[in-house]
Coordinates of C-alpha atoms and ligand atoms in Angstrom, one line a residue:
X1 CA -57.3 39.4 3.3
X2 CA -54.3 40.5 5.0
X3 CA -50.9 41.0 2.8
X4 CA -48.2 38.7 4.7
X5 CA -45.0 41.0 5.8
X6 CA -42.2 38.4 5.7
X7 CA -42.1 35.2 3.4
X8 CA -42.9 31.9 4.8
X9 CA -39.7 31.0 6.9
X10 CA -37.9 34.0 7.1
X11 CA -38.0 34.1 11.1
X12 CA -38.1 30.6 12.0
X13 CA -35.3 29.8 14.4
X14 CA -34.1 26.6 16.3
X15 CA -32.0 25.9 19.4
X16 CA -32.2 22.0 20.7
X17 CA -35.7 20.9 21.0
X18 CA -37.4 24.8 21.0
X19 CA -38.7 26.4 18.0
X20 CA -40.0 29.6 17.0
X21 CA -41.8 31.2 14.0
X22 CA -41.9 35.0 13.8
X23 CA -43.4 35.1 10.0
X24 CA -46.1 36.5 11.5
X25 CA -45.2 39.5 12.9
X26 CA -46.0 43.1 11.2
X27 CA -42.5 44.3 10.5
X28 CA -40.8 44.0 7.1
X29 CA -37.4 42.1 6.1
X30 CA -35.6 45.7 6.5
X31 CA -36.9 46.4 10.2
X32 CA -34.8 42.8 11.4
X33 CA -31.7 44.5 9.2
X34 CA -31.9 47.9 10.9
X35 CA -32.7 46.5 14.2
X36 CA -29.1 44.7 13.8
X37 CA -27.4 48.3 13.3
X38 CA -29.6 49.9 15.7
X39 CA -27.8 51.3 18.9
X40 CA -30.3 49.5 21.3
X41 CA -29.3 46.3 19.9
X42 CA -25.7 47.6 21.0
X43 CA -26.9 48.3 24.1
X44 CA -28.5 44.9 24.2
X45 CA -25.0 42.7 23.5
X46 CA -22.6 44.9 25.6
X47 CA -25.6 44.5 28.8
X48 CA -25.7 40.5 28.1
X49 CA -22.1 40.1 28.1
X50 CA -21.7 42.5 30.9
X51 CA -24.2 40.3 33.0
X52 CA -22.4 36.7 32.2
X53 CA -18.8 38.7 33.2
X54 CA -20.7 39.3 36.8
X55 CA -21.0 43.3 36.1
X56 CA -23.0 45.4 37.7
X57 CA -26.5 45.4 35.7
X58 CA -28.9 45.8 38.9
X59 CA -27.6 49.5 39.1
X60 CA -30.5 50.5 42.1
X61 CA -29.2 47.7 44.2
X62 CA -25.6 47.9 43.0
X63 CA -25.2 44.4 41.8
X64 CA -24.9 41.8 39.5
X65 CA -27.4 39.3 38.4
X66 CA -25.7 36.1 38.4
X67 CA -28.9 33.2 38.4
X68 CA -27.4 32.1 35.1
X69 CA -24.8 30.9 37.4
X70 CA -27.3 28.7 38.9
X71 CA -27.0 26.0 36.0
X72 CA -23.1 26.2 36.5
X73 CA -23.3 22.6 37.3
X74 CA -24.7 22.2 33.7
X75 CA -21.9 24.2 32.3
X76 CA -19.5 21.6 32.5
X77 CA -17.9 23.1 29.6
X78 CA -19.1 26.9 30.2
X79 CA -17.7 28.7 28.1
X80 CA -18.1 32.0 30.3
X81 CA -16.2 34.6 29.8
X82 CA -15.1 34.3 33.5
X83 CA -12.9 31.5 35.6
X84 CA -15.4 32.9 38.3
X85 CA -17.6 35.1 39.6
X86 CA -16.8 37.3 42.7
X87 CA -19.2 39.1 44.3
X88 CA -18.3 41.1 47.2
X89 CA -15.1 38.7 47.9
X90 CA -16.9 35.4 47.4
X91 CA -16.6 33.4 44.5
X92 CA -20.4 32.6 43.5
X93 CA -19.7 29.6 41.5
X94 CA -17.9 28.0 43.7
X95 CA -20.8 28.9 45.9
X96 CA -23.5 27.0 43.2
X97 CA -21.5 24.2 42.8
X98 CA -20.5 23.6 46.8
X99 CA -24.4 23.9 47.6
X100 CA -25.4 22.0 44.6
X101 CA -23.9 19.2 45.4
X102 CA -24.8 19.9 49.3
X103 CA -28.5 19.4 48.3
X104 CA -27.8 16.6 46.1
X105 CA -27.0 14.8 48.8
X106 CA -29.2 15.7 51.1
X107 CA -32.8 14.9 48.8
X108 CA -31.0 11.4 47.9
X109 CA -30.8 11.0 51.7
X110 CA -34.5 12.1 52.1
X111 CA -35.5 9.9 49.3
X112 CA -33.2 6.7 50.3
X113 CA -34.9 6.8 53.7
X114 CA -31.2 7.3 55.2
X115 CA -32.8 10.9 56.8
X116 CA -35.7 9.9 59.1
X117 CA -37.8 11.9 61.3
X118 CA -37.1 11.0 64.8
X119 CA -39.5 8.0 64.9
X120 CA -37.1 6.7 62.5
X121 CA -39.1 5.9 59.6
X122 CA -38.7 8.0 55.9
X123 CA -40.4 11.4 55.5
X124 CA -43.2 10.8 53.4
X125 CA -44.3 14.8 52.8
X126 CA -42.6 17.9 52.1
X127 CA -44.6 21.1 52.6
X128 CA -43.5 24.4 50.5
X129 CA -43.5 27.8 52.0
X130 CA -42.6 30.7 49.9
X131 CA -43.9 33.1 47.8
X132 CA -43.7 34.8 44.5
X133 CA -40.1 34.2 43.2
X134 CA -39.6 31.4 46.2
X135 CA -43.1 29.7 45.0
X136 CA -44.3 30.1 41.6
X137 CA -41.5 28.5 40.0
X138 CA -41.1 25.3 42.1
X139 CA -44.8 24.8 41.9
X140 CA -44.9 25.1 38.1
X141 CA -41.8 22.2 38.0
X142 CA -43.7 20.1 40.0
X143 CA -47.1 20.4 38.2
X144 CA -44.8 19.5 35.0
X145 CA -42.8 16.8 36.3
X146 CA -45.9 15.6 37.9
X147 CA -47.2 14.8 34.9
X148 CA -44.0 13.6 32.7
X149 CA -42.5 10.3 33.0
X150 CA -39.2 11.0 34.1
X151 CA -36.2 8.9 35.6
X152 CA -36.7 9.0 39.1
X153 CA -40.5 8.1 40.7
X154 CA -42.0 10.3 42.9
X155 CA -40.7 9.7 46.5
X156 CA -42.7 12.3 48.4
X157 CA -46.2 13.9 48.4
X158 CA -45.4 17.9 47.7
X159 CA -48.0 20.9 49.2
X160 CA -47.4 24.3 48.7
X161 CA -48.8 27.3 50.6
X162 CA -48.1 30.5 49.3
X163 CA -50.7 33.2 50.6
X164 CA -51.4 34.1 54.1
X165 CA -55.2 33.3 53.4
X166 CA -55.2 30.0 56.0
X167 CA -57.9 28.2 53.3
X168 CA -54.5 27.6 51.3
X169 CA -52.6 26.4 54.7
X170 CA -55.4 24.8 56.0
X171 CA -56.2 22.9 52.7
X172 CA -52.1 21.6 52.9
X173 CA -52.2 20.6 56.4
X174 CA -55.6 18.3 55.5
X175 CA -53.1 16.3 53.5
X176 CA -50.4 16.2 55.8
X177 CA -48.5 14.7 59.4
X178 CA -46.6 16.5 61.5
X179 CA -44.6 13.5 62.2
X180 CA -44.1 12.5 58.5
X181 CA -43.5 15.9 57.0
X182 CA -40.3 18.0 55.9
X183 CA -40.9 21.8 55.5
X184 CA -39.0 24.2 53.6
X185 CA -39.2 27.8 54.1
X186 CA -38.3 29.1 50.7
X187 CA -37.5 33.2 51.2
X188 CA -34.3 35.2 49.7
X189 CA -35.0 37.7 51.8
X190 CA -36.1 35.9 54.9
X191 CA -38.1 38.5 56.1
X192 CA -41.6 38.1 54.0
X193 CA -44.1 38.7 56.2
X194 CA -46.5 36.0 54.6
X195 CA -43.8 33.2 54.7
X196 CA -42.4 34.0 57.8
X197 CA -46.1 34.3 58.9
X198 CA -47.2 30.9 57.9
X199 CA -43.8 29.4 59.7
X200 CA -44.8 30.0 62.8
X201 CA -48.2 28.7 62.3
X202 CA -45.9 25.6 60.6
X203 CA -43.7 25.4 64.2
X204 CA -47.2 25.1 66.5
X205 CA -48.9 22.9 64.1
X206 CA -45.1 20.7 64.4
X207 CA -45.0 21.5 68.3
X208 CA -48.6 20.0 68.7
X209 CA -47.3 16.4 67.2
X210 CA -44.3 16.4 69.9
X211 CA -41.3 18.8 70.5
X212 CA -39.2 16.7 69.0
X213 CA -40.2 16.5 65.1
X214 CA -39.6 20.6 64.6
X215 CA -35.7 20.1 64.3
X216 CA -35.3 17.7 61.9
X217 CA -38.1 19.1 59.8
X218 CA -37.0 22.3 59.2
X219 CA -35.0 23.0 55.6
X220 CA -34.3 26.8 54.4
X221 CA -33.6 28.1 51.0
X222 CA -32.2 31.4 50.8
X223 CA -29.7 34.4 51.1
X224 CA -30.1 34.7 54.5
X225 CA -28.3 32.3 56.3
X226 CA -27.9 33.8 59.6
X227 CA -31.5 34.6 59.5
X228 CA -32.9 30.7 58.8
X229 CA -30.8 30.4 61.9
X230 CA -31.9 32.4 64.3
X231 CA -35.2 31.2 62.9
X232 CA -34.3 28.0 64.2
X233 CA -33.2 26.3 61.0
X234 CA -29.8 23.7 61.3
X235 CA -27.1 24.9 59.6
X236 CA -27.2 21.7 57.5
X237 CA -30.3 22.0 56.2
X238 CA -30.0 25.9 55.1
X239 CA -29.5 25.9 51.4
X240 CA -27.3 29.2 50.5
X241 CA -28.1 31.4 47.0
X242 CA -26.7 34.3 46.4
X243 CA -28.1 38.2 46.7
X244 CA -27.2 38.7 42.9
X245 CA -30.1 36.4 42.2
X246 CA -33.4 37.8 41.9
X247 CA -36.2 35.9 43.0
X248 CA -38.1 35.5 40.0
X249 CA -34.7 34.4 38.4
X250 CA -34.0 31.9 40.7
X251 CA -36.3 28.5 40.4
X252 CA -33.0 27.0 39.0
X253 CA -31.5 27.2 42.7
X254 CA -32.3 25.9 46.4
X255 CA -35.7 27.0 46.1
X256 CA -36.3 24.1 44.4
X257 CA -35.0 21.7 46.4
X258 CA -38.7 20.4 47.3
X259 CA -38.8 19.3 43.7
X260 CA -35.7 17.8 43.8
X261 CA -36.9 16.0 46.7
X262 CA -39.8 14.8 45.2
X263 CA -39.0 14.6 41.8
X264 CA -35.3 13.2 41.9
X265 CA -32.3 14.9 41.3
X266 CA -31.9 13.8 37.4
X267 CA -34.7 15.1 35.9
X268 CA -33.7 18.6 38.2
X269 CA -30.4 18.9 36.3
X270 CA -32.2 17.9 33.1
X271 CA -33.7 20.9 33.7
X272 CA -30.5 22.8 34.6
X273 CA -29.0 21.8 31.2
X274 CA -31.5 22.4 28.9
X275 CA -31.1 26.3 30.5
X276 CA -27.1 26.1 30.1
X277 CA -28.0 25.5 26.2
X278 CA -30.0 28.7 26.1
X279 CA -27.5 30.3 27.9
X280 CA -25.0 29.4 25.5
X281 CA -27.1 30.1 22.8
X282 CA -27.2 33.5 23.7
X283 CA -23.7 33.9 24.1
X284 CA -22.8 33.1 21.3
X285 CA -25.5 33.7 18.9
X286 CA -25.5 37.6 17.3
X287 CA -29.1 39.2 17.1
X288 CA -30.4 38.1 13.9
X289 CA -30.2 33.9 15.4
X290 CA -31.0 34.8 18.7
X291 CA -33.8 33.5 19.8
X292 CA -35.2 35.6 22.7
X293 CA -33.5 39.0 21.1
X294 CA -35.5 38.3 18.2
X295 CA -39.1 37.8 20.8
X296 CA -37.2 41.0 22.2
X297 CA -37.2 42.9 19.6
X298 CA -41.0 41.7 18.1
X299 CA -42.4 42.6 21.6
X300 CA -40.6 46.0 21.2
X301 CA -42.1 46.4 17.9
X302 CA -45.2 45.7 18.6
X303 CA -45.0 48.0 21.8
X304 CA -44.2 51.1 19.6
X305 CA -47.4 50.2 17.9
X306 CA -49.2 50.4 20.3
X307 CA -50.0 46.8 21.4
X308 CA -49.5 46.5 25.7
X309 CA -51.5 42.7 25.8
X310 CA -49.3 39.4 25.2
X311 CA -51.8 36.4 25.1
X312 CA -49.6 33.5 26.1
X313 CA -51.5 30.1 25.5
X314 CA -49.8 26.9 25.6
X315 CA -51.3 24.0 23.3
X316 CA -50.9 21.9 26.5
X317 CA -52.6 21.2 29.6
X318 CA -49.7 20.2 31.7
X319 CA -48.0 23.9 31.3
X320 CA -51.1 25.6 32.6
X321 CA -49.3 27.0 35.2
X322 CA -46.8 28.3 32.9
X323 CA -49.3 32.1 32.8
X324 CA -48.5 32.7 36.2
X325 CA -44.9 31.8 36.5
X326 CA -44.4 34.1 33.9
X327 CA -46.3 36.9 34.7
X328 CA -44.2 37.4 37.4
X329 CA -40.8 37.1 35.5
X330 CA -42.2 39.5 33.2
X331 CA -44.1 42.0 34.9
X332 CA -42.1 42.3 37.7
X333 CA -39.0 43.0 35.5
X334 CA -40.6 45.2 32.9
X335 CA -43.2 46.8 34.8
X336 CA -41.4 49.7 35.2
X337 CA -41.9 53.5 35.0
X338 CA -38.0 55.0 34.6
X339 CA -35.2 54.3 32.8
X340 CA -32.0 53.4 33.9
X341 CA -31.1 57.3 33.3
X342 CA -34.2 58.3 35.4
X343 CA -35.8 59.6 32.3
X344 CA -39.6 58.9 32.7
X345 CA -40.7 56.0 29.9
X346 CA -43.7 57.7 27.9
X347 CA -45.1 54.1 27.4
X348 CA -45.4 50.9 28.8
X349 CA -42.2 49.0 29.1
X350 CA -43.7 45.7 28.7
X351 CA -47.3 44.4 27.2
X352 CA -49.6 42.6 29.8
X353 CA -48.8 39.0 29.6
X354 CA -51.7 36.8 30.4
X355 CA -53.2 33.7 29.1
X356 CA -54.5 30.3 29.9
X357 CA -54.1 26.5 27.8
X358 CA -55.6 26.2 24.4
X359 CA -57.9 24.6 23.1
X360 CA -59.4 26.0 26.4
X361 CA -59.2 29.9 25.4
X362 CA -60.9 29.5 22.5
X363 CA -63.9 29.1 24.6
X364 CA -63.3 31.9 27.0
X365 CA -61.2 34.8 25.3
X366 CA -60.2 34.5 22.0
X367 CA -63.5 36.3 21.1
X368 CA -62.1 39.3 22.5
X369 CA -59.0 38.5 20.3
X370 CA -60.5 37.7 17.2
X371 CA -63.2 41.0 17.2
X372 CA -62.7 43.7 19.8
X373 CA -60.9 46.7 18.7
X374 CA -57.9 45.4 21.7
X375 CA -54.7 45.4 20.1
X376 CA -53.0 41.9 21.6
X377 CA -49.8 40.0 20.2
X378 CA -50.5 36.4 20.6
X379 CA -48.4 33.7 21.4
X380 CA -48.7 29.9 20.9
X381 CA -46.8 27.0 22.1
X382 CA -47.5 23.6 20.6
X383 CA -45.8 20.8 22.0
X384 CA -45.3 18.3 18.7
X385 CA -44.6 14.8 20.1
X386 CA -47.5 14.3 23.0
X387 CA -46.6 12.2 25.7
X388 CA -49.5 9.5 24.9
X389 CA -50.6 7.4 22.0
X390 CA -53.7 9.4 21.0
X391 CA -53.2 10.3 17.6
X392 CA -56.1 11.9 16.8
X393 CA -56.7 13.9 20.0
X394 CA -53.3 15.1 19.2
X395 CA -53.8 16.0 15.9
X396 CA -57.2 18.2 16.7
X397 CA -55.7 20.4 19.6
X398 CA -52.1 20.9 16.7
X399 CA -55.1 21.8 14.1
X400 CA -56.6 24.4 16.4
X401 CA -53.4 25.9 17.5
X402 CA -52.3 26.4 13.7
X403 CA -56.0 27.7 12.6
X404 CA -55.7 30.3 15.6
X405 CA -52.8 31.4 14.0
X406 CA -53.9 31.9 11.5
X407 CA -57.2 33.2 12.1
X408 CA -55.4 35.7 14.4
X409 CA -53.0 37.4 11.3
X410 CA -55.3 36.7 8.2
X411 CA -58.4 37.4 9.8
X412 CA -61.7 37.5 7.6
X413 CA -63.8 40.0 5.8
X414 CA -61.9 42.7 6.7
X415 CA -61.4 44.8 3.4
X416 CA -62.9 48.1 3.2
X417 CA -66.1 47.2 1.3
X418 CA -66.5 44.5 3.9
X419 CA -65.9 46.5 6.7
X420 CA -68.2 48.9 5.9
X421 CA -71.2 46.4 4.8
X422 CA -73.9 46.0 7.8
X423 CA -75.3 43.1 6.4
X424 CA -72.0 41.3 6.7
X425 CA -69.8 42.9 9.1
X426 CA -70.4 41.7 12.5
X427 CA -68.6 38.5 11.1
X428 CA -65.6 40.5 10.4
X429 CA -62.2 39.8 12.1
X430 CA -59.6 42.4 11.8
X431 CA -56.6 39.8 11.7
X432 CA -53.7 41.8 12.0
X433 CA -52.6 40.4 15.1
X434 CA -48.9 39.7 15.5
X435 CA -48.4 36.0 16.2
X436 CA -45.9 34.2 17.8
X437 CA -45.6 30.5 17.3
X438 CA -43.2 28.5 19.9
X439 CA -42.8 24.5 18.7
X440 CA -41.2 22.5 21.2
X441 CA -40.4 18.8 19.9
X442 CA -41.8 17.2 23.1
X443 CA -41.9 18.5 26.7
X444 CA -39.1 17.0 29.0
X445 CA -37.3 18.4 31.8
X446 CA -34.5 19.7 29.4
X447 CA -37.1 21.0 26.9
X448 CA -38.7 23.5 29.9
X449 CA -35.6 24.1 30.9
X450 CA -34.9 25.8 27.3
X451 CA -38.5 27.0 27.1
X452 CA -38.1 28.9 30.9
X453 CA -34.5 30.4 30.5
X454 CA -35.4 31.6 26.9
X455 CA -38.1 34.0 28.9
X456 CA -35.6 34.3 31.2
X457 CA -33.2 36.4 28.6
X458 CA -35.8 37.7 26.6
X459 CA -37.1 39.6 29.6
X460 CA -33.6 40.7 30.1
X461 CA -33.3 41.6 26.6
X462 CA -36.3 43.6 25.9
X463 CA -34.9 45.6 29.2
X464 CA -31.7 46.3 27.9
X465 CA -33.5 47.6 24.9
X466 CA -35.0 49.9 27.0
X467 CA -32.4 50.5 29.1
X468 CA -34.4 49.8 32.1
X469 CA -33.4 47.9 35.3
X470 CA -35.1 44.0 35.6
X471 CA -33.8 43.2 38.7
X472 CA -35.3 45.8 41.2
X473 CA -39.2 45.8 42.0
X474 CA -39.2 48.9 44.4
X475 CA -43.1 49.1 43.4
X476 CA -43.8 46.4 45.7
X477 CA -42.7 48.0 48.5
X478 CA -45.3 50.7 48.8
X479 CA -48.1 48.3 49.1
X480 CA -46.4 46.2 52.0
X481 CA -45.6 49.2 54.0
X482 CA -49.3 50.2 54.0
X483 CA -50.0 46.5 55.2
X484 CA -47.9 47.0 57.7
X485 CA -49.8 49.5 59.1
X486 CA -53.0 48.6 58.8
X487 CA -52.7 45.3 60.7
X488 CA -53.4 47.1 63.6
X489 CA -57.0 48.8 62.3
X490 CA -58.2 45.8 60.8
X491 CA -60.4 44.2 63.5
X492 CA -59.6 42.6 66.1
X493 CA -57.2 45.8 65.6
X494 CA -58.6 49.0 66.2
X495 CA -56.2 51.5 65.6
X496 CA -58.0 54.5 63.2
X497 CA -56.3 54.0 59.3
X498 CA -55.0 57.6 58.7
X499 CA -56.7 57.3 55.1
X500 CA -60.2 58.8 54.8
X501 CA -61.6 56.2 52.5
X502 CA -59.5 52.8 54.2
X503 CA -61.3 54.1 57.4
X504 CA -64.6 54.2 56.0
X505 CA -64.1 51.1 54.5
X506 CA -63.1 49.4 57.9
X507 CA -65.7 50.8 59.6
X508 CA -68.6 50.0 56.8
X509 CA -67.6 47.1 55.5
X510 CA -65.5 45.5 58.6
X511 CA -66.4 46.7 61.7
X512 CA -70.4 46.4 60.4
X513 CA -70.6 43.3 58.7
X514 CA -73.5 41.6 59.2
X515 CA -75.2 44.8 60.9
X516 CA -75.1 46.6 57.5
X517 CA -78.1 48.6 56.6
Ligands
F6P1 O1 -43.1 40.4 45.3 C1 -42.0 41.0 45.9 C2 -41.0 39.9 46.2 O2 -39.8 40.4 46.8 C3 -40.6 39.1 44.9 O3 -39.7 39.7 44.1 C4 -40.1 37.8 45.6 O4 -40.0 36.7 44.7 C5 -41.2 37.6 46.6 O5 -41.5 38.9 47.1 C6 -40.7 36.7 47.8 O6 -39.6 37.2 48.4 P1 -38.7 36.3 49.3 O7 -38.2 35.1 48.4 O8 -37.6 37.2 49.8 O9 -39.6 35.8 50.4

């Protein structure tokens, strides 16, 4: 049986309606004491306050990372550092607020009826196009809200299409009318190739109903104004964020104004002020009560150990989407290969996060957890007040998510003599695992709000730890510049791929299919 590190209670830690329990971790008492006194923590409270005072903490792209300025309107009392925040002579939070309250009005417009389409009747759909950053986020808030009961009904249907693979467009459009249908080209950049790519499939598949219904449809979220446009976007319905917001950072901001649309604008800033209470959490809160320094610092731990897998697995069905969201936010921050110094990292920067719902993994993966010699930290969130009556359902799936844990740390047969027994050790489970447990008291908008910013600055934290940059992604660039090129030697292409073995596969597999020996 497996010694417990810290006493019972020594790392639980509250802020509003989010919880979290570190007991189970493999550090001692003294590692949280010298992790206070340790220079990375330093590092870590001088980058945090640097990043709410608007400094420069994107030092590849020389700028600041100001989506925390994104729940301004939530900060009615924010206690920043800052009056405001200018950015290359703009003030950004007079920015947030003036759009903020531009989109307000607009989605209570769309959802009073008062904005028609040009048959005069209510929209009825809204159709998402984005990607990553300008995707994931907005379609995990509406798979939540979906399925909460919040103020506002539902006043429009929502699709989202993401990928340029047309089964995902074509499967949107089978639910949708030209005529009846708002559509919002979600890009920061403006210049995705996928998004901007399944627009103009959007503007025939608008043109086809009548010429008149691509105007009023059209709304754009991003930091590209003149680009939306010229892209033939009105000026009223182009919803400005700033450059200093990183994609994955920014869900909080026009991006979501589908969701707004569709979900109402009260649950929205719900959301936006359960984040300003994390925010202000970590501003004020020194390392030892902060929550996501404190995640920071386990995952750090557990990294110089050795252990590069998170499992994140969410005791409830309606954050199932919360994996995916995250992965992004995580490995597209930490997945990096030099510090901020240009020294080359000798390990991995962050552990792989994956994951799916409990009890569900218990039937797929936790196998692999509970046996295989793969070190994984584990993370559970249990949701304690269910949004139904069922009692007992509820008290089976918090049972399994507390016997995980603690299967996962104590483990089973596992001393020496066990260990080494044939007869008895293929029922042996290491244990061992570092555990995470997240409690929230019920899951609301506000409570995701808290749950999703507290990721937010524990990925920034376990960066500045590192001293490595979470708001650049130049890895992704290789792989679209490749695209690029070989758009013209895919068939119907036929350009030769200057690659020996993308050739051969073109040719074999491409070119051939069908005729294959
Ligand atoms: O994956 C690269 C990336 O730039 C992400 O960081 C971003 O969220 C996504 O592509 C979409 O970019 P945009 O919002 O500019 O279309």
């Amino acid at each position: 049986m497996n010694e417990q590190a810290l006493k019972p209670g020594f790392l639980s830690r509250s802020v509003g309606p989010l919880h979290i329990n570190l007991d189970r971790q493999l550090y001692s008492e003294s590692h949280v004491q010298s992790f206070q006194e340790s220079q990375a923590n330093q590092r870590l409270s001088s980058f945090v306050k640097k990043m709410f005072e608007g400094g420069i903490v994107n030092p590849t792209e020389k700028r600041p990372a100001t989506h925390w300025a994104l729940r301004a309107s939530a900060h009615v009392e924010l206690s920043s550092p800052i009056d405001n925040l200018v950015v290359n002579g703009r003030d950004e939070l007079a920015l947030v607020r003036h759009v903020q309250s531009q989109m307000e009005a607009f989605v209570d417009e769309v959802r009073s009826g008062q904005y028609t389409t040009p048959d005069g009747v209510p929209y009825e759909s809204v159709l998402h196009l984005g990607i990553g950053g300008s995707d994931l986020g907005p379609r995990l808030l509406n798979d939540v809200f979906s399925k909460l009961e919040i103020t506002d009904k539902p006043a429009l249907e929502i699709q989202f299409a993401a990928n340029v693979d047309f089964h995902e467009m074509k499967a949107a459009l089978a639910a949708l009318n030209p005529k009846t249908t708002l559509v919002i080209i979600a890009s920061k950049s403006f210049s995705t190739r996928e998004t901007l790519h399944n627009a103009q499939h959007i503007f025939k598949w608008l043109d086809a109903a009548g010429p008149q219904y691509r105007p009023k449809a059209l709304v754009a979220a991003t930091c590209k104004p003149a680009k939306a446009l010229e892209f033939g976007v009105d000026a009223q319905r182009i919803f400005e964020f700033s450059e200093s917001v990183g994609g994955r950072y920014s869900l909080w901001g026009p991006v979501s104004i589908g969701i707004r649309m569709v979900h109402g604008n009260t649950a929205f800033n719900e959301l936006l002020e359960g984040a300003a209470l994390m925010d202000q959490h970590v501003r004020e809160n020194k390392s030892a009560q902060c929550i996501p320094t404190l995640l920071a610092m386990s995952d750090l731990y557990n990294l110089d150990h050795g252990v590069a897998s998170l499992l994140l697995s969410p005791y409830d069905s309606r954050l199932s989407l919360l994996s995916p969201y995250l992965q992004q936010l995580w490995m597209e921050s930490l997945g990096k290969g030099v510090d901020n110094d240009g020294r080359v990292l000798n390990k991995p920067a962050c552990p792989i996060l994956w994951g799916d719902v409990g009890t569900n993994g218990q039937h797929a993966f936790f196998q692999m957890l509970h046996q295989s010699r793969i070190a994984s930290s584990v993370e559970l969130i249990a949701v304690v007040h269910p949004n139904h009556d069922e009692v007992n359902s509820h008290q089976v799936l918090l049972s399994h998510a507390l016997a995980q844990s603690e299967a996962f740390s104590v483990g089973r047969l596992n001393s020496e003599a066990e260990l080494n027994n044939p007869d008895i050790n293929f029922r042996s489970c290491p244990g061992k695992r570092p555990v995470q447990m997240v409690f929230l008291d019920a899951l609301t908008p506000y409570s995701l709000g808290v749950l999703l910013c507290m990721w937010e600055h524990r990925t920034v934290a376990l960066a500045a730890l590192q001293n490595i940059n979470p708001f650049d992604q130049w890895g992704v660039e290789l792989g679209k510049g490749i695209a690029e090129q070989l758009e013209q030697c895919v068939p119907p292409g036929h350009a030769s791929a200057e690659n020996p073995v993308t050739a051969h596969l073109i040719s074999h597999f491409l070119l051939n299919a069908g005729t294959r020996e």
